[in-house]
Amino acid sequence: MTQIKSTSISRLLGIERVSWFNLILLLPLTIFLTVMVGYPLVIAIFSSIGLAHPVPGLPDYFTIESYQAFFNPENPALKCLWFTIWVTTITATLSTISGISMALYLKLRDIDLPVIISFILKLPLFTPYLVIAFIFWVLLYPAGYVVNIMMFFQQLIADYIVLFERKPILVNDQFGIAIILCGTWMRFPYAFIIAQNQLAMIDPSYEEAARNLGASRFTVLWKIFLPLIKFGLLSAALLNFLALFIAFSIPFVLGASWPQFLSVFIYVNAKDRGDWLTGYTTAVVYLVIAFAIGICYTRALARSQTNGN
Amino acid sequence: METKDIFQTKVDPMKGSGWSPITVAIVGTVVVMIILPICLVFLYSVSTRWYQTSWWWPQEVGTKWLLSIFQTENLRNALLNSYSIAFLTTLATLAITFPASYVLGTKERYNTGWPATVVETFSNFPLAFPTITLALGLMPLFQALGLMSSYTGVVLCHMIMSIPYAMRAMVGSFVMIPPEYEEAARNLGASRLYVMRVIYLPLVWPGMLAAAIFSFSWSLNEFVLVMLLGFPEIETIPIQIYQFVGGYYLHPQKAAVLGLFLLIPGLGLMYIVERLLKGTAVVPAGA
């Protein structure tokens, strides 16, 4: 009787042919992910629409007013979202273009980098985030090397032209200069590695054939290399975008008090101001955008792998 | 003769020119732009006197700030917390991901059904999600369970992000083991638990080591989850670095010394991963 019951439950769940041993092995991870990832996401979504009240100050009825308020053009959260997208787009573009340019140059020169240089190029990817934030903070703050070097050159040319009357603000600034520079430094190697790997997979006979037919180096690059690696590059650009878009440490240390990066805005509203509704609503919008970018990244990656590059 | 000429490969003046001065200049500039900022951490950590009028180099160097870390109780605790939390996170992550990685790594052989696919997909979710969203959702749960600002709570939340990296490293190792090993053992009457322990465990150790390194490094660097769910009772190295560069008490030298405790093990461990995984290491997302 028990066996009949368990078999019918398995069939109902669509796991009648699945080994129970496998299911038991998956159980600890499944429980952990459900409690530590699934539950918090559900709480965040439900709290933003009044269906859960884990903290005081949330509406006790179903409402989407907080989302209507979020998309009001005057809402600071929306301004922070645009600022985040703007800064992230510039950073992803700069880091991807610089990484690709270097990979293409080395490919055209037919140069294999020594192992030590390849490892050095990967260092920014493995440097702890808070250390990177610290590095760029001390580089760009008013007493840092960059500002001092800029002022030194200004003094040299002071008789001819005045570029800065006083020390420029490069960190905790309203344009996100420090975040852009830091993000570009941090993510450039990823685009380089992806471009280099994709270029290495291109059949050399394509280039030889084109060159024999009189194609210039630029034509080979534009008509052969770039079309073949475009989805790989798109996936690299999207991952670079996503990596900075969901960042917290870098904008928290290097960002301005206004406009804020979206992650910092959520932190300040929820933790410091106790405005949990704004915090949860912004967090859900943030989540949805990150999820959409994640899906685009996965698709671009799949295309790059099936493209036969 | 003419035909032969047509099919001769055209010589590209750029090809094979190797390390021309321009190439050396380009690669050299990039290498310097990567190395120099990292060197700043070392420079600031040893600068004991540095006047603004001589901004290009410190006037006095020494180990004053390094020693001060060990003499200050909360900084000493931050070091201890960071390393012990990272160690426990690693152990717990390996314990939970090893059996699941076995299932996912051998799914071509056994019918694992939709549960394995769901777990595999779901375990990668934290990689693409803003950590702050998860932290906000975890806060009420931790408060209800009494895990807020607790050591156990911090270990648990660090596992969220270390699991996807560990899974990727370990599943890859399981996939690479030829299925004949398991089949032979099973034909001779070995149970699957025995196969996991005696056949797989000794063979997948590079993947396990890489997984352990990923987990340890991630936990050591984690900032936002500790800030929201552990601080102020639990302080780690990243929290202290933030206090010295973004907080009310600015002290770049102390931040640099603390940074060394993240930087040196972080880069050293990643070098080992690079060697183990032959340059196919998982690239971290987020910042």
XYZ file of C-alpha atoms in Angstrom:
596
model
C 0.000 0.000 0.000
C 2.836 2.346 1.000
C 4.711 1.405 -2.161
C 1.664 2.140 -4.305
C 1.270 5.509 -2.610
C 4.928 6.492 -3.030
C 4.885 5.420 -6.701
C 1.816 7.511 -7.422
C 3.364 10.540 -5.678
C 6.519 10.079 -7.763
C 4.443 9.905 -10.923
C 2.537 12.992 -9.881
C 5.816 14.835 -9.364
C 7.247 13.500 -12.628
C 10.147 11.772 -10.885
C 9.091 8.127 -11.077
C 12.225 7.126 -13.005
C 14.577 9.269 -10.958
C 16.866 7.483 -8.532
C 15.936 8.197 -4.906
C 19.625 8.119 -4.077
C 20.147 11.111 -6.404
C 17.231 12.976 -4.874
C 18.590 12.427 -1.364
C 22.003 13.723 -2.457
C 20.366 16.853 -3.885
C 18.233 17.431 -0.803
C 20.676 19.412 1.430
C 21.463 21.874 -1.356
C 17.794 22.144 -2.338
C 16.776 22.963 1.244
C 19.586 25.501 1.578
C 18.737 27.260 -1.700
C 15.019 27.298 -0.916
C 15.530 28.861 2.511
C 18.472 31.156 1.777
C 17.708 32.224 -1.813
C 14.096 31.402 -2.705
C 12.470 32.572 0.519
C 14.271 35.970 0.649
C 13.343 36.673 -2.969
C 9.681 35.847 -2.300
C 9.758 38.008 0.868
C 11.251 40.933 -1.076
C 8.632 40.667 -3.849
C 5.658 40.150 -1.498
C 6.754 42.932 0.854
C 6.841 45.407 -2.016
C 3.166 44.729 -2.850
C 1.819 44.497 0.685
C 1.433 40.714 0.803
C 4.108 40.208 3.466
C 4.900 42.371 6.493
C 8.265 41.245 7.805
C 9.143 44.741 9.027
C 7.008 47.644 10.272
C 5.899 50.394 7.892
C 4.747 48.184 5.021
C 1.129 48.377 3.729
C -1.138 45.638 5.124
C -3.132 45.275 1.893
C -2.305 44.394 -1.706
C -1.099 47.463 -3.564
C 1.161 48.430 -6.431
C 1.344 52.070 -5.385
C 5.032 51.789 -4.558
C 5.753 50.724 -8.151
C 3.644 53.572 -9.531
C 5.632 55.918 -7.295
C 8.916 54.329 -8.416
C 8.246 55.098 -12.079
C 7.267 58.685 -11.384
C 9.878 60.770 -13.264
C 10.483 62.884 -10.151
C 11.180 59.874 -7.937
C 14.789 59.802 -6.669
C 14.833 55.999 -7.089
C 14.235 56.364 -10.830
C 16.988 58.975 -11.048
C 19.327 56.549 -9.285
C 18.328 53.797 -11.727
C 19.181 56.001 -14.721
C 22.454 57.025 -13.088
C 23.316 53.368 -12.480
C 22.477 52.378 -16.057
C 24.416 55.337 -17.435
C 27.572 54.682 -15.390
C 27.388 50.936 -16.017
C 26.909 51.361 -19.774
C 29.945 53.631 -20.076
C 32.048 51.274 -17.966
C 30.954 48.141 -19.846
C 31.611 49.873 -23.183
C 35.059 51.147 -22.200
C 36.179 47.887 -20.608
C 34.894 45.745 -23.484
C 36.334 47.952 -26.239
C 39.743 48.168 -24.573
C 39.840 44.406 -23.959
C 38.797 43.580 -27.529
C 41.233 46.095 -29.041
C 44.153 44.559 -27.236
C 43.118 41.009 -28.151
C 42.700 41.985 -31.839
C 46.050 43.751 -31.902
C 47.826 40.695 -30.471
C 45.994 38.434 -32.937
C 47.002 40.562 -35.925
C 50.576 40.582 -34.643
C 50.376 36.828 -34.032
C 51.731 37.191 -30.518
C 51.313 34.675 -27.722
C 51.698 36.344 -24.373
C 54.071 34.725 -21.873
C 52.286 32.947 -18.997
C 53.383 35.543 -16.449
C 51.952 38.446 -18.480
C 48.711 36.512 -19.040
C 48.435 36.060 -15.270
C 49.204 39.743 -14.608
C 46.436 40.724 -17.035
C 43.995 38.667 -14.973
C 44.979 40.245 -11.648
C 42.144 42.821 -11.563
C 39.597 39.998 -11.835
C 40.941 38.330 -8.709
C 41.760 41.376 -6.616
C 39.339 41.720 -3.674
C 36.644 44.322 -4.349
C 37.266 46.356 -1.230
C 40.987 46.446 -2.048
C 40.173 47.691 -5.558
C 37.875 50.329 -4.083
C 40.662 51.344 -1.703
C 43.228 51.516 -4.532
C 41.066 53.836 -6.629
C 40.100 55.902 -3.627
C 43.746 56.633 -2.740
C 44.621 57.146 -6.419
C 41.843 59.646 -7.079
C 41.182 61.432 -3.778
C 42.383 65.064 -3.549
C 45.730 64.055 -1.982
C 46.178 61.087 -4.342
C 48.626 60.553 -7.171
C 46.276 61.323 -10.070
C 45.123 64.705 -8.755
C 48.677 65.659 -7.728
C 50.044 64.732 -11.170
C 47.255 66.723 -12.844
C 48.020 69.754 -10.686
C 51.748 69.345 -11.338
C 51.167 69.556 -15.098
C 48.780 72.441 -14.604
C 51.579 74.351 -12.857
C 53.946 73.606 -15.759
C 51.539 75.051 -18.332
C 50.000 77.709 -16.066
C 51.480 80.553 -18.128
C 49.739 79.338 -21.283
C 46.471 77.694 -20.275
C 44.427 77.092 -17.144
C 42.832 73.640 -17.163
C 42.048 73.440 -13.446
C 41.778 76.386 -11.102
C 41.573 74.082 -8.133
C 41.957 70.371 -7.487
C 39.450 68.382 -9.606
C 37.033 66.113 -7.755
C 37.533 62.624 -9.144
C 36.226 60.487 -6.322
C 32.792 60.512 -4.637
C 31.793 62.777 -7.534
C 28.363 63.307 -9.085
C 29.377 61.901 -12.494
C 30.647 58.571 -11.170
C 34.151 59.136 -12.621
C 35.839 56.980 -9.985
C 33.298 54.165 -10.472
C 33.817 54.255 -14.250
C 37.622 54.222 -14.018
C 37.623 51.538 -11.365
C 35.066 49.391 -13.211
C 36.972 49.685 -16.483
C 40.222 48.622 -14.794
C 38.465 45.764 -13.100
C 36.525 44.349 -16.051
C 38.848 45.054 -19.012
C 40.693 41.709 -18.543
C 37.466 39.738 -18.847
C 36.692 41.186 -22.285
C 40.323 40.596 -23.264
C 40.258 36.934 -22.183
C 36.955 36.238 -23.960
C 38.065 37.997 -27.158
C 41.423 36.205 -27.077
C 39.783 32.779 -26.594
C 37.242 33.435 -29.338
C 39.912 34.648 -31.773
C 42.070 31.608 -31.038
C 39.183 29.354 -32.122
C 38.894 30.913 -35.596
C 40.192 28.630 -38.318
C 43.426 30.294 -39.627
C 42.530 29.248 -43.194
C 39.758 31.905 -43.236
C 42.316 34.650 -42.793
C 44.782 33.083 -45.222
C 42.093 32.778 -47.909
C 41.015 36.384 -47.458
C 44.590 37.647 -47.534
C 45.300 35.646 -50.695
C 42.308 37.278 -52.318
C 43.798 40.675 -51.539
C 41.908 41.613 -48.389
C 43.598 44.233 -46.259
C 44.284 43.707 -42.574
C 41.365 45.971 -41.738
C 39.051 43.988 -44.040
C 40.105 40.711 -42.384
C 39.425 42.241 -39.004
C 36.095 43.816 -39.979
C 34.695 41.120 -42.289
C 36.082 37.924 -40.731
C 37.195 38.289 -37.124
C 34.496 40.571 -35.743
C 31.474 38.769 -37.301
C 32.780 35.433 -36.044
C 33.301 36.580 -32.480
C 30.394 39.029 -32.192
C 28.260 36.888 -29.867
C 31.252 36.128 -27.652
C 31.957 39.839 -27.407
C 28.310 40.586 -26.747
C 28.297 38.056 -23.908
C 31.501 39.618 -22.493
C 29.980 43.107 -22.698
C 26.771 41.915 -21.034
C 28.629 40.175 -18.216
C 30.761 43.274 -17.688
C 27.551 45.316 -17.567
C 25.887 42.896 -15.151
C 28.957 42.685 -12.912
C 28.977 46.419 -12.308
C 25.208 46.842 -12.395
C 24.756 44.577 -9.349
C 27.848 45.956 -7.597
C 27.765 47.382 -4.112
C 31.306 47.700 -2.659
C 32.776 49.846 -5.436
C 29.924 52.421 -5.653
C 29.550 52.406 -1.864
C 33.161 53.519 -1.386
C 33.705 55.552 -4.571
C 30.219 56.908 -5.272
C 28.778 60.289 -4.359
C 26.136 60.993 -1.747
C 23.960 62.023 -4.725
C 23.159 60.633 -7.268
C 23.537 57.212 -5.757
C 24.110 53.845 -7.357
C 20.907 51.783 -7.104
C 22.388 49.234 -4.672
C 23.581 52.061 -2.405
C 20.182 53.795 -2.673
C 18.468 50.595 -1.489
C 20.923 50.239 1.401
C 20.526 53.846 2.521
C 16.711 53.747 2.338
C 16.250 50.412 4.070
C 19.045 50.392 6.657
C 19.665 54.050 7.412
C 16.261 55.695 6.805
C 14.046 52.714 7.650
C 12.007 53.235 4.447
C 11.562 49.539 3.813
C 8.829 49.910 1.193
C 11.098 51.974 -1.063
C 13.930 49.565 -0.301
C 11.948 46.443 -1.220
C 10.315 48.031 -4.292
C 13.638 49.275 -5.659
C 15.236 45.908 -4.873
C 12.576 44.070 -6.898
C 12.951 46.422 -9.898
C 16.717 45.966 -9.600
C 16.269 42.194 -9.504
C 14.047 42.107 -12.591
C 16.489 44.197 -14.650
C 19.458 42.098 -13.510
C 17.513 38.930 -14.347
C 16.696 40.234 -17.846
C 20.367 41.086 -18.458
C 21.315 37.651 -17.116
C 18.989 35.967 -19.640
C 20.426 38.070 -22.509
C 23.932 37.088 -21.353
C 23.031 33.380 -21.268
C 21.547 33.574 -24.772
C 24.534 35.461 -26.176
C 26.860 32.910 -24.564
C 24.876 30.012 -26.040
C 24.984 31.645 -29.500
C 28.731 32.208 -29.236
C 29.256 28.535 -28.345
C 26.993 27.156 -31.086
C 28.289 29.554 -33.717
C 31.172 27.244 -34.453
C 33.745 29.925 -33.774
C 54.230 29.118 -62.657
C 51.672 31.878 -62.533
C 49.172 29.581 -60.808
C 51.731 28.811 -58.153
C 52.271 32.539 -57.498
C 48.562 33.168 -57.122
C 48.216 30.533 -54.416
C 51.263 31.562 -52.493
C 50.292 32.945 -49.081
C 50.589 36.683 -49.004
C 53.095 37.863 -46.434
C 51.484 40.101 -43.846
C 53.983 42.699 -42.657
C 52.468 42.557 -39.177
C 52.524 38.782 -38.856
C 55.486 37.199 -37.196
C 56.976 40.587 -36.442
C 56.712 39.512 -32.800
C 57.656 41.880 -30.044
C 58.161 45.093 -31.983
C 58.810 48.272 -29.945
C 55.153 49.294 -30.408
C 53.925 45.948 -29.075
C 56.315 46.145 -26.125
C 55.057 49.676 -25.438
C 51.372 48.658 -25.613
C 51.693 45.477 -23.545
C 54.104 47.206 -21.158
C 51.690 50.107 -20.597
C 48.823 47.731 -19.856
C 50.950 45.659 -17.474
C 52.143 48.806 -15.673
C 48.567 50.114 -15.442
C 47.577 46.876 -13.738
C 50.613 46.396 -11.497
C 51.136 49.985 -10.293
C 47.733 50.455 -8.641
C 48.176 47.126 -6.827
C 51.656 48.240 -5.663
C 49.963 51.237 -4.034
C 48.520 48.918 -1.393
C 52.040 47.839 -0.422
C 53.356 51.424 -0.526
C 50.601 52.813 1.709
C 50.937 49.919 4.140
C 54.590 50.760 4.905
C 54.410 54.570 4.749
C 54.678 55.841 8.305
C 55.277 59.495 7.376
C 53.976 61.077 4.183
C 53.670 64.854 3.873
C 51.444 66.496 1.277
C 54.291 68.715 0.096
C 56.238 65.606 -0.980
C 53.305 63.680 -2.369
C 55.308 61.483 -4.779
C 56.942 59.238 -2.133
C 56.621 58.657 1.628
C 59.276 60.277 3.793
C 59.486 57.382 6.205
C 58.674 53.705 5.839
C 58.277 51.016 8.484
C 56.088 48.334 9.996
C 54.282 50.666 12.432
C 50.841 50.202 10.853
C 51.290 46.483 10.400
C 52.053 46.084 14.089
C 49.189 48.382 15.051
C 46.751 45.920 13.450
C 47.800 43.211 15.897
C 47.772 45.616 18.836
C 44.213 46.890 18.230
C 41.560 44.544 19.537
C 38.790 45.166 16.995
C 41.210 44.908 14.059
C 42.652 41.698 15.462
C 39.111 40.375 15.834
C 38.311 41.402 12.256
C 41.249 39.329 11.001
C 40.259 36.386 13.143
C 36.604 36.643 12.107
C 37.391 36.922 8.401
C 39.634 33.890 8.276
C 37.566 31.690 10.585
C 34.313 32.576 8.778
C 35.986 31.870 5.416
C 37.254 28.522 6.706
C 33.860 27.441 8.039
C 32.080 28.705 4.906
C 34.450 26.600 2.805
C 33.880 23.453 4.866
C 30.096 23.867 4.861
C 30.049 24.684 1.131
C 32.073 21.589 0.246
C 29.877 19.396 2.439
C 26.700 20.595 0.757
C 27.976 20.810 -2.832
C 29.976 17.572 -3.080
C 26.941 15.222 -3.192
C 24.979 17.599 -5.441
C 27.965 17.979 -7.800
C 28.202 14.191 -8.059
C 24.563 14.040 -9.169
C 24.951 16.895 -11.665
C 28.325 15.677 -12.938
C 27.022 12.174 -13.630
C 23.575 13.131 -14.911
C 24.392 11.749 -18.376
C 24.542 8.282 -16.770
C 21.604 8.401 -14.392
C 18.135 9.734 -14.894
C 18.153 12.761 -12.630
C 14.949 14.318 -13.990
C 13.803 17.877 -13.527
C 14.911 18.196 -9.868
C 18.582 18.193 -10.909
C 17.943 20.760 -13.658
C 16.055 23.005 -11.234
C 18.779 22.763 -8.578
C 21.502 23.432 -11.157
C 19.714 26.510 -12.508
C 18.714 27.795 -9.105
C 22.211 27.414 -7.657
C 23.471 29.859 -10.308
C 20.836 32.502 -9.523
C 22.884 34.353 -6.882
C 25.574 35.043 -9.495
C 23.260 37.311 -11.476
C 21.244 38.763 -8.609
C 22.068 41.931 -6.716
C 23.271 40.679 -3.323
C 21.541 43.605 -1.629
C 18.141 42.203 -2.707
C 18.896 38.864 -1.086
C 20.211 40.618 2.025
C 17.001 42.635 2.352
C 14.922 39.468 2.075
C 17.141 37.626 4.543
C 16.936 40.314 7.244
C 13.439 39.378 8.527
C 14.259 35.667 8.275
C 17.463 36.105 10.279
C 15.636 38.212 12.850
C 12.975 35.515 13.248
C 15.580 32.767 13.593
C 17.841 34.788 15.910
C 20.655 34.712 13.348
C 20.929 38.495 12.952
C 24.450 39.765 13.722
C 25.536 36.230 14.543
C 28.576 34.266 13.484
C 26.427 31.369 12.194
C 24.264 33.783 10.211
C 27.294 35.277 8.471
C 28.649 31.822 7.571
C 25.240 30.823 6.164
C 24.872 33.957 4.051
C 28.439 33.654 2.742
C 27.562 30.177 1.514
C 24.910 31.659 -0.810
C 27.563 33.180 -3.045
C 30.269 30.573 -2.612
C 27.998 27.673 -3.671
C 27.682 28.654 -7.381
C 31.455 28.998 -7.775
C 32.138 25.760 -5.904
C 29.515 23.906 -7.940
C 31.018 25.018 -11.238
C 34.481 23.861 -10.238
C 33.316 20.520 -8.822
C 30.708 19.525 -11.416
C 33.399 20.032 -14.077
C 35.664 17.584 -12.238
C 32.951 14.919 -11.967
C 32.121 15.233 -15.675
C 35.742 14.524 -16.598
C 35.900 11.154 -14.767
C 35.365 8.295 -17.288
C 32.054 6.504 -16.514
C 33.790 3.108 -16.879
C 35.375 3.528 -13.430
C 32.009 3.693 -11.737
C 30.495 0.985 -13.946
C 33.342 -1.440 -13.130
C 32.996 -0.803 -9.404
C 29.226 -1.163 -9.516
C 29.491 -4.441 -11.480
C 31.734 -5.753 -8.722
C 29.027 -4.964 -6.194
C 30.100 -1.586 -4.835
C 27.321 0.665 -3.559
C 26.994 4.197 -4.979
C 28.026 5.664 -1.648
C 31.169 3.503 -1.736
C 31.826 4.582 -5.344
C 31.533 8.253 -4.337
C 33.926 7.812 -1.437
C 36.515 5.427 -2.892
C 36.418 6.122 -6.665
C 35.380 9.740 -7.067
C 36.776 11.463 -3.985
C 40.451 10.768 -4.828
C 39.894 11.691 -8.485
C 37.993 14.960 -8.166
C 40.351 16.571 -5.646
C 41.619 19.286 -8.076
C 38.011 20.403 -8.568
C 37.394 20.220 -4.825
C 40.505 22.238 -4.114
C 39.456 24.837 -6.673
C 35.964 24.890 -5.128
C 37.498 25.330 -1.662
C 39.666 28.196 -2.901
C 36.716 29.920 -4.585
C 34.626 29.602 -1.435
C 37.414 30.798 0.840
C 38.291 33.765 -1.391
C 34.679 34.781 -1.845
C 33.951 34.646 1.858
C 37.119 36.597 2.666
C 36.085 39.389 0.267
C 32.372 39.521 1.020
C 31.174 42.920 2.204
C 27.502 43.768 1.701
C 26.001 40.728 3.449
C 28.170 41.241 6.546
C 27.387 44.957 6.492
C 23.631 44.280 6.514
C 23.366 41.029 8.445
C 26.441 40.866 10.673
C 27.619 44.400 11.487
C 28.177 45.814 14.125
C 28.600 42.637 16.217
C 30.537 40.836 13.497
C 33.343 42.832 11.897
C 35.477 41.486 9.071
C 38.470 42.847 7.136
C 36.345 44.403 4.313
C 34.168 46.153 6.918
C 37.257 47.622 8.592
C 38.745 48.709 5.251
C 35.497 50.515 4.521
C 35.623 52.216 7.932
C 39.083 53.572 7.092
C 38.284 54.852 3.583
C 34.562 55.528 3.528
C 33.701 55.931 7.184
C 34.239 58.786 9.608
C 37.830 57.899 10.562
C 39.953 58.130 7.402
C 43.207 56.208 7.604
C 44.486 54.942 4.216
C 47.596 53.344 5.765
C 45.629 51.090 8.085
C 43.222 50.284 5.253
C 46.224 49.310 3.103
C 47.648 47.000 5.776
C 44.264 45.304 6.132
C 44.048 45.122 2.349
C 47.247 43.058 2.306
C 45.490 40.390 4.371
C 42.938 40.069 1.571
C 45.176 40.724 -1.411
C 48.061 38.332 -0.736
C 46.000 35.207 0.071
C 43.450 36.137 -2.618
C 45.964 36.393 -5.451
C 48.035 33.455 -4.176
C 45.014 31.166 -4.034
C 43.788 32.285 -7.442
C 47.219 31.504 -8.897
C 46.786 27.940 -7.621
C 43.299 27.774 -9.190
C 44.698 29.015 -12.492
C 47.283 26.239 -12.423
C 44.700 23.633 -11.395
C 42.046 24.594 -13.933
C 44.560 25.522 -16.667
C 43.293 29.066 -17.123
C 39.605 28.165 -17.306
C 38.800 29.549 -13.872
C 35.364 30.959 -13.223
C 35.431 34.721 -13.449
C 33.679 36.364 -10.549
C 30.737 38.692 -11.194
C 29.751 41.570 -8.984
C 31.895 44.218 -7.379
